[in-house]
CSV table of C-alpha atoms and ligand atoms in Angstrom, one decimal:
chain,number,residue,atom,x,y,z
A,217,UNK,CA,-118.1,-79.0,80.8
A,218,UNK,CA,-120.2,-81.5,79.2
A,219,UNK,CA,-123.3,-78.5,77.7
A,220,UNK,CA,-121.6,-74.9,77.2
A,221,UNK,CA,-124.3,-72.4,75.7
A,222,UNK,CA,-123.6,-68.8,75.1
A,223,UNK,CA,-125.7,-66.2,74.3
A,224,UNK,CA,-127.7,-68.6,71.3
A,225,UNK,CA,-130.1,-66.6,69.5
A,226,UNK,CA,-132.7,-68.4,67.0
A,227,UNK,CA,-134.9,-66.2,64.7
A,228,UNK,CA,-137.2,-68.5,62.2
A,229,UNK,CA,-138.6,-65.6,59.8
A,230,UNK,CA,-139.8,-62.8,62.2
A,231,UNK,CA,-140.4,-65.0,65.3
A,232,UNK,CA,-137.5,-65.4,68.1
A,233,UNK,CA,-137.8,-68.4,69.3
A,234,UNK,CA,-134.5,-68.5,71.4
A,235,UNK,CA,-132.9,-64.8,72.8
A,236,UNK,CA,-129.4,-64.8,74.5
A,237,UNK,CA,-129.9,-68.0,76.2
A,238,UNK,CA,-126.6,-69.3,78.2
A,239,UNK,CA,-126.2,-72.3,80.4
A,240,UNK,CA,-123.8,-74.7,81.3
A,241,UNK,CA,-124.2,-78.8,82.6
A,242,UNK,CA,-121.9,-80.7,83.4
A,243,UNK,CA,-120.9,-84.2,83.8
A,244,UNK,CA,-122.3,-86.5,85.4
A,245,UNK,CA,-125.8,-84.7,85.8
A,246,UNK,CA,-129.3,-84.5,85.3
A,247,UNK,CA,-130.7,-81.7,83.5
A,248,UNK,CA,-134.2,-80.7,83.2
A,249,UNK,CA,-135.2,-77.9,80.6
A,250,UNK,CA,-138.5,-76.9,81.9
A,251,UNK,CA,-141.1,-74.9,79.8
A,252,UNK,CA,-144.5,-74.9,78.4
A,253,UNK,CA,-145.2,-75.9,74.8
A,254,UNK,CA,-143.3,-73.3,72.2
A,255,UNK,CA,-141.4,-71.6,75.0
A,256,UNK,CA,-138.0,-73.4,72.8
A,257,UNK,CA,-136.9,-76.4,74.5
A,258,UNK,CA,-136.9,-78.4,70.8
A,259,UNK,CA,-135.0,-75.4,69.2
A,260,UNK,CA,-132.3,-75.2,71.9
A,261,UNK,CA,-131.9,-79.0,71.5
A,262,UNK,CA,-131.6,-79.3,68.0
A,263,UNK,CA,-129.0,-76.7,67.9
A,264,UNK,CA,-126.8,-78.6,70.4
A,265,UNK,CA,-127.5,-82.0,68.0
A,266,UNK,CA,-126.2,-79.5,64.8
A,267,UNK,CA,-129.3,-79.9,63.1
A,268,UNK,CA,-130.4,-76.5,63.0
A,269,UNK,CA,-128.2,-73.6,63.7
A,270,UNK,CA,-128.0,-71.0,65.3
A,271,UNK,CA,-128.9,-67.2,64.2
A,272,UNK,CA,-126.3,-66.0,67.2
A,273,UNK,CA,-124.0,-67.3,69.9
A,274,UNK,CA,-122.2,-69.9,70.8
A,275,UNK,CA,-122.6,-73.9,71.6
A,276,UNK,CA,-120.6,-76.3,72.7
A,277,UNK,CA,-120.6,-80.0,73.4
A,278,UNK,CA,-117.8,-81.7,75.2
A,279,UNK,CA,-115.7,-79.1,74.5
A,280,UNK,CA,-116.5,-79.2,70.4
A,281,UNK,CA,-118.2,-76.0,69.2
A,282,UNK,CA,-121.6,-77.0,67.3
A,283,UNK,CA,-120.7,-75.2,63.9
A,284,UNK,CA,-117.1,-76.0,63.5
A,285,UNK,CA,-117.2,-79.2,64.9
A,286,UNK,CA,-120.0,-80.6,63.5
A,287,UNK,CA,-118.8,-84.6,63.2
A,288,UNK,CA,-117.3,-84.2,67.0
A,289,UNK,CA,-120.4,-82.9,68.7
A,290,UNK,CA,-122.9,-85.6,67.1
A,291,UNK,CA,-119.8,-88.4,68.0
A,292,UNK,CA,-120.7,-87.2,72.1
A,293,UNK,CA,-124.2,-86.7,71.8
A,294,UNK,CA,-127.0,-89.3,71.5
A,295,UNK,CA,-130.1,-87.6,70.7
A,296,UNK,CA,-133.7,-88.7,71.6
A,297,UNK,CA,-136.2,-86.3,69.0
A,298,UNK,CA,-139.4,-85.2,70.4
A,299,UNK,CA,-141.3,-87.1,68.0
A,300,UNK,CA,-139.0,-90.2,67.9
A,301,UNK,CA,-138.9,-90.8,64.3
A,302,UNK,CA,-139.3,-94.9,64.0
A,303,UNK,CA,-139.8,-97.3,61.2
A,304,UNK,CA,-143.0,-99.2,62.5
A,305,UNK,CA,-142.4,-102.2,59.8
A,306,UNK,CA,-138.5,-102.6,60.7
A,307,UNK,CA,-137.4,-105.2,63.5
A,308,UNK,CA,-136.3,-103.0,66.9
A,309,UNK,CA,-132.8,-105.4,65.8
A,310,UNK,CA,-133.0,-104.6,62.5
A,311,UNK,CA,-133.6,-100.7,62.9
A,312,UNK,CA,-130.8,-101.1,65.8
A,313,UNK,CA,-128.7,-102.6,63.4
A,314,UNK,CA,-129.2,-100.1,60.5
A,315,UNK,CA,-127.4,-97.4,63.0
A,316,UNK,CA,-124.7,-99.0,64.4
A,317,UNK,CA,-123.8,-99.5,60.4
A,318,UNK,CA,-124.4,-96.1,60.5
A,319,UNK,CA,-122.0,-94.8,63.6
A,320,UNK,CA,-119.5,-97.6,62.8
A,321,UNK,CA,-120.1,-99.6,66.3
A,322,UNK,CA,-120.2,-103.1,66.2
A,323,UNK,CA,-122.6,-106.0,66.2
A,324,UNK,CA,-122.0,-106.8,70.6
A,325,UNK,CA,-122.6,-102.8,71.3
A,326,UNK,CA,-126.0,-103.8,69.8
A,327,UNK,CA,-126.9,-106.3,72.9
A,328,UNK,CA,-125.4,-104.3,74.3
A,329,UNK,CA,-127.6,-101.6,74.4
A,330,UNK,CA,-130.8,-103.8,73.9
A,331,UNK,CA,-129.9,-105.2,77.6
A,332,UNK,CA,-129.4,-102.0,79.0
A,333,UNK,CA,-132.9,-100.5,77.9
A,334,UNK,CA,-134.9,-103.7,79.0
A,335,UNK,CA,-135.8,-104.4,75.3
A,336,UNK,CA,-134.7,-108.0,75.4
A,337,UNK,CA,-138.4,-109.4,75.6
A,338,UNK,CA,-139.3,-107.3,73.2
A,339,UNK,CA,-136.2,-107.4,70.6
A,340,UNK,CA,-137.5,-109.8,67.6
A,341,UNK,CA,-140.3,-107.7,67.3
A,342,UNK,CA,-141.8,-105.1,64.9
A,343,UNK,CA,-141.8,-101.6,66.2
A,344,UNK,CA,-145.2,-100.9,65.1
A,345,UNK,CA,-146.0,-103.7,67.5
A,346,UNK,CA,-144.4,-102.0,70.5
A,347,UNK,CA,-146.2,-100.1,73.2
A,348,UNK,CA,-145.2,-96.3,73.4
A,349,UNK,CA,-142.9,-97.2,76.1
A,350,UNK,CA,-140.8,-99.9,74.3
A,351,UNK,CA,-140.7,-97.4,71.1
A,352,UNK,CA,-139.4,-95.1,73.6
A,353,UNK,CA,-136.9,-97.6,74.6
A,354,UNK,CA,-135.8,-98.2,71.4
A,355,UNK,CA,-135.5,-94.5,70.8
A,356,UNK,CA,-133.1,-94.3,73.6
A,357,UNK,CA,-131.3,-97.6,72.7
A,358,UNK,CA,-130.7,-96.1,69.9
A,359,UNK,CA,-129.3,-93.1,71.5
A,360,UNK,CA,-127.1,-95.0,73.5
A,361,UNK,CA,-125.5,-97.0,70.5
A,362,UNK,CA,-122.1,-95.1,69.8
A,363,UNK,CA,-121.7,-94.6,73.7
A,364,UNK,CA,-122.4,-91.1,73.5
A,365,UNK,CA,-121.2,-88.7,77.0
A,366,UNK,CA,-124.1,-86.6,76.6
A,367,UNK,CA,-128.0,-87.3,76.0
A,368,UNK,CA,-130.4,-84.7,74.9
A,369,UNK,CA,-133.6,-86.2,75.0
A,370,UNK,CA,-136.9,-84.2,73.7
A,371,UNK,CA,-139.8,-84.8,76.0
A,372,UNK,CA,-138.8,-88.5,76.8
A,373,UNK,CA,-141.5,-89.1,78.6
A,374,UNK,CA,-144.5,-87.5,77.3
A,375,UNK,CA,-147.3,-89.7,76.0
A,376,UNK,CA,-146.4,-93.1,78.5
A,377,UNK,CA,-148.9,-94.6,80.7
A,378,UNK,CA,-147.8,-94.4,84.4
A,379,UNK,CA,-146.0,-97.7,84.7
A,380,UNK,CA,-144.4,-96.5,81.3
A,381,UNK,CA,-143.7,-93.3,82.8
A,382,UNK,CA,-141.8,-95.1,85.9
A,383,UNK,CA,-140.0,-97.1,83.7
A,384,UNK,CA,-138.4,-94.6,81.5
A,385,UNK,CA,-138.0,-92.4,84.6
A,386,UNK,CA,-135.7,-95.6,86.1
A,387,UNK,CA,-134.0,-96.1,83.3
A,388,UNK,CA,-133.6,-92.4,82.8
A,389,UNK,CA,-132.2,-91.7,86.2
A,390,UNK,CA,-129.6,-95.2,86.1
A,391,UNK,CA,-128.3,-94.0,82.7
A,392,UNK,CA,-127.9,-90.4,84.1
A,393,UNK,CA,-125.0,-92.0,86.9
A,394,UNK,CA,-122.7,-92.3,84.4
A,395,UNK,CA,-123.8,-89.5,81.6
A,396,UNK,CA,-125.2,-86.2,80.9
A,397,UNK,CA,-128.3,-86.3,80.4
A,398,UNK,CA,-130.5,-82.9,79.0
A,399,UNK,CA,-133.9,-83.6,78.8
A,400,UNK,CA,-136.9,-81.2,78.2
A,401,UNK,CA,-140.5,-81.2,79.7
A,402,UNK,CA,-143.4,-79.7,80.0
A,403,UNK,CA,-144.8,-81.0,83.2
A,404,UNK,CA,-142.9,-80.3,86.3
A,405,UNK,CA,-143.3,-83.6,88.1
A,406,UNK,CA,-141.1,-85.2,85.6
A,407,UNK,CA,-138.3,-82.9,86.7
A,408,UNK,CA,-138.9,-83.6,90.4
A,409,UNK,CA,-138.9,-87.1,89.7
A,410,UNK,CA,-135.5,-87.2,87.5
A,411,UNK,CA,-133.0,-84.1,87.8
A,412,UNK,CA,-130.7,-82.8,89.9
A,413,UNK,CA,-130.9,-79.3,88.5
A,414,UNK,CA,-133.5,-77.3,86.3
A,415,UNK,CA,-133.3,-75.2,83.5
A,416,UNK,CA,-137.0,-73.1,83.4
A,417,UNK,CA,-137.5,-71.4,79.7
A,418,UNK,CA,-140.5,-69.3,78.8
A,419,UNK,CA,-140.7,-67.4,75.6
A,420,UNK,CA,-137.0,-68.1,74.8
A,421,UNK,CA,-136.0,-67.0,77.8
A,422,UNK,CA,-134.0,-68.4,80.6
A,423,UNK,CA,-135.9,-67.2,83.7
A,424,UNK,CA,-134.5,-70.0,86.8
A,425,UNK,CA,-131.6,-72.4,87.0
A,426,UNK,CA,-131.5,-74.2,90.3
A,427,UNK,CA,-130.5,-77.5,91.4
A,428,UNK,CA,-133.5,-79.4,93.1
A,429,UNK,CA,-132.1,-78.9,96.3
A,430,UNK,CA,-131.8,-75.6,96.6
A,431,UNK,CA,-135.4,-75.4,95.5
A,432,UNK,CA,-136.3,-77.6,98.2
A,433,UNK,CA,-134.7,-75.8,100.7
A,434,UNK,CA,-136.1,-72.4,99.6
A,435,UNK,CA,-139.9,-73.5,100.5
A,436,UNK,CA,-141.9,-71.1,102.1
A,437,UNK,CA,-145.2,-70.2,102.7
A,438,UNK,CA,-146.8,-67.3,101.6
A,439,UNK,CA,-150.3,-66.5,103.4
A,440,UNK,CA,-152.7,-63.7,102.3
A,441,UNK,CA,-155.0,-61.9,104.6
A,442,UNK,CA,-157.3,-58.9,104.5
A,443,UNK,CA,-158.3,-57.3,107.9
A,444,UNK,CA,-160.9,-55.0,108.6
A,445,UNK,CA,-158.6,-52.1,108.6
A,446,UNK,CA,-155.3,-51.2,108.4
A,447,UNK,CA,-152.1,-52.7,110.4
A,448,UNK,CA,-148.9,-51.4,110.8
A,449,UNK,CA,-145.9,-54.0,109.2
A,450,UNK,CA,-144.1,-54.1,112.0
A,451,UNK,CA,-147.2,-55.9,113.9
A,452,UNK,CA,-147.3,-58.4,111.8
A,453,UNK,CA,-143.3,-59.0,111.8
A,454,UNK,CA,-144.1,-60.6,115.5
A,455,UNK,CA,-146.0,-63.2,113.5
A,456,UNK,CA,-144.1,-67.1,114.4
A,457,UNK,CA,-141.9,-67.7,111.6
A,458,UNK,CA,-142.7,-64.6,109.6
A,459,UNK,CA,-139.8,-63.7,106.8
A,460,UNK,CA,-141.6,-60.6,105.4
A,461,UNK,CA,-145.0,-58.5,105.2
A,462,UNK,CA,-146.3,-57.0,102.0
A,463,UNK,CA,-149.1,-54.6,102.1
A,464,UNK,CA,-150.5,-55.4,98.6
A,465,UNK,CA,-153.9,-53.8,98.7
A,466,UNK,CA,-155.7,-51.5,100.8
A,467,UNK,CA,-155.9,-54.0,104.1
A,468,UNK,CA,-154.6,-56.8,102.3
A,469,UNK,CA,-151.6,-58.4,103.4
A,470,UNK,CA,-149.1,-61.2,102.3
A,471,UNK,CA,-147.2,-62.3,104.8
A,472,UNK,CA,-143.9,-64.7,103.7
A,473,UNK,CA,-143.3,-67.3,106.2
A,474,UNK,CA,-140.1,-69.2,106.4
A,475,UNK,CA,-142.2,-73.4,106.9
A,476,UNK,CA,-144.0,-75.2,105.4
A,477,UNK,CA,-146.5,-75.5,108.3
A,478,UNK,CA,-150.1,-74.2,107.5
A,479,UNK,CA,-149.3,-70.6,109.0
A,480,UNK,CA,-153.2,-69.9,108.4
A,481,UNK,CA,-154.8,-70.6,112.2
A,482,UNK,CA,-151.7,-68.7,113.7
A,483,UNK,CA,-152.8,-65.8,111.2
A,484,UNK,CA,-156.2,-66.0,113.0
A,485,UNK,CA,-155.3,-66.6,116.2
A,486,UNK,CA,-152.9,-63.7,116.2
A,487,UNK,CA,-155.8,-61.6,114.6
A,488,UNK,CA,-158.3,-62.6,117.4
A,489,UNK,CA,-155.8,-61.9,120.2
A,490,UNK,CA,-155.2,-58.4,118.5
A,491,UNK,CA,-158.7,-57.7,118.2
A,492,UNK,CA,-158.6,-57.3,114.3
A,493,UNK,CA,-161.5,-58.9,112.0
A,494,UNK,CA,-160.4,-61.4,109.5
A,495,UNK,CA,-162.2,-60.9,105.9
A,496,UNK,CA,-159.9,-63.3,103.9
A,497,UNK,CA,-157.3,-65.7,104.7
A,498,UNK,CA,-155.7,-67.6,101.6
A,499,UNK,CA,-152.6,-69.5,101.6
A,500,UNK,CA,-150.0,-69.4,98.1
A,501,UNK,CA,-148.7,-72.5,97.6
A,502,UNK,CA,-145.0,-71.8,97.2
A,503,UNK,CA,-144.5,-75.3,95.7
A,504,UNK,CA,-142.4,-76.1,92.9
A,505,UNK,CA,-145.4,-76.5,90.5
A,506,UNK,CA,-146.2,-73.2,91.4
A,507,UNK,CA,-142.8,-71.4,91.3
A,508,UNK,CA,-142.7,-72.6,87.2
A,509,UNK,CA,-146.8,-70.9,87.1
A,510,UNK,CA,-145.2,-67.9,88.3
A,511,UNK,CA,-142.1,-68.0,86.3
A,512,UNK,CA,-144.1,-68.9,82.8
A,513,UNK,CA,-147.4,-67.6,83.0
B,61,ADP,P1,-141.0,-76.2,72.5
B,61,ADP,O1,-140.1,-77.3,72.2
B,61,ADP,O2,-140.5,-75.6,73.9
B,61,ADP,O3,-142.4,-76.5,72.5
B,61,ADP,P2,-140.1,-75.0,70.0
B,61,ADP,O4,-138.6,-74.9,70.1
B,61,ADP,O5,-140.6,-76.2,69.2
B,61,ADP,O6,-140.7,-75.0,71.5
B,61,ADP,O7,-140.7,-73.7,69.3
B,61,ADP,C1,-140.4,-72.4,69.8
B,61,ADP,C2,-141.1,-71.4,69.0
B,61,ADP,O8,-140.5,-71.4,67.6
B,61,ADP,C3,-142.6,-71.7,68.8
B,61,ADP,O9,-143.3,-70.5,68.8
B,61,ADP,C4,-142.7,-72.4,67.5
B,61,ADP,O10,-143.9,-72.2,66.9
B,61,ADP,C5,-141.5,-71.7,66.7
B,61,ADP,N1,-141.0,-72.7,65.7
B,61,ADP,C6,-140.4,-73.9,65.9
B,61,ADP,N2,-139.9,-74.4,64.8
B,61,ADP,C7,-140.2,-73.5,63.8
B,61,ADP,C8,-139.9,-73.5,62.4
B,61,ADP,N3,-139.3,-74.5,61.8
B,61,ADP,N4,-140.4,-72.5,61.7
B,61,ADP,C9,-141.0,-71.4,62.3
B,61,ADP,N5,-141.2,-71.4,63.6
B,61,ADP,C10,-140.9,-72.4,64.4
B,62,MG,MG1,-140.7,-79.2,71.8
């Protein structure tokens, strides 16, 4: 198991910022961890990169426990911080260079690295002269220096221009074949367009951990609609494609079909062939944008 999280607590002062969160990813896999701003993503990640620790639990990286096995967990784990900490007058080589001193790797794993980013047109450069999305690339070649199994990247992607964004998502996703890679977002697109599985936390909480796939495959379609007066359940359960029928409200109704399809003109043609008067029909998107709404509003 490449992430092994158990029960990891963080209290700063008063405020939990993490309570009993557990997970596990392994290798080779895409991770996203999913939640809006201060929900704990950062806290969670700098606790598996040992630079904060934990109030309670238990975290391991590649097998090395995060407290006790300090040196081993930062030799597996390449770590992109959310606010990728660069020195604008240093030359991307030069700054590259400074940290491979620094992880003891030599002078080729530089080129190395600078190839496998796409940095070469960019490499005898300042930072400061960068765009976002080469700084970015530099932030990750710099992750990737000591060959590290694991990435944890903190919002890698936040701030890039489209193209930017594709980039990084490309580069993202090839380096992801061979490693772990854990990265947190706050904009569900990015995990639709990257992961294989995601991790949702609100208010240091773990509240959904699903691979994409099985998200996919659990659309459905939930349709509300108020008649004019009341309807028995089991009338509507002869509905094409109905899952399950919820009387929410006085005549209001929300009726789970098992599609995609726009259920709403068989709603009203069911309606009109029953004789019942329609004074709403809304459909719920049951979309993955909207399953994290629910989950974190
Ligand atoms: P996210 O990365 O999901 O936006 P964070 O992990 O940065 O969330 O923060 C989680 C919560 O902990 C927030 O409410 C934040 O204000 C609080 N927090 C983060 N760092 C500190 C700190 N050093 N001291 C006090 N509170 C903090
Ligand atoms: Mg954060």
């Amino acid at each position: 198991m490449s992430i092994e999280v158990t029960n990891i607590s963080k209290v700063y002062g008063t405020q939990k910022a993490l309570n009993q969160i557990s997970f596990k990813v392994s290798k080779p896999e895409i991770v996203g961890f999913l939640g809006p701003n201060g929900a704990g993503k950062s806290t969670m990640m700098k606790i598996l990169t040992t630079y904060l620790d934990a109030t309670e639990g238990e975290a391991k990286v590649n097998g090395h426990d995060v407290k006790s096995n300090t040196k081993q967990v930062q030799q597996s784990v390449g770590y992109l911080p959310e606010h990728n900490p660069l020195y604008l007058e240093q030359y991307v080589r030069e700054y590259l260079a400074f940290n491979a001193q620094v992880h003891g790797v030599t002078k080729s794993r530089i080129d190395e690295v600078i190839t496998l980013t796409g940095l070469t047109p960019e490499a005898h450069k300042k930072i400061g002269q960068l765009s976002k999305g080469y700084r970015q690339r530099v932030g990750l070649a710099n992750a990737l220096l000591h060959n590290p199994d694991v990435l944890i990247l903190d919002e890698p992607t936040t701030g890039l221009d489209p193209n930017q964004l594709v980039d990084i998502r490309n580069l993202i996703k090839s380096i992801g074949k061979e490693k772990t890679v854990f990265l947190s977002t706050h904009i569900m697109q990015e995990v639709e367009a990257m992961c294989d599985r995601v991790i949702i936390i609100n208010k240091g909480e773990i509240v959904a951990n699903k691979t994409l796939k099985e998200l996919r495959t659990e659309k459905e379609q939930v349709v509300i609609v108020e008649f004019d007066y009341r309807v028995e359940d089991a009338f509507l359960l002869k509905l094409p494609k109905v899952k399950s029928v919820k009387n929410t409200h006085d005549f209001i109704y929300e009726i789970t079909f098992a599609t995609t399809e726009d259920m709403r003109s068989h709603v009203f043609d069911f309606a009109h062939d029953n004789a019942l008067k329609i004074l709403q029909l809304n459909q719920k998107n049951a979309s993955l944008e909207s399953l994290f709404r629910e989950l974190t509003s």
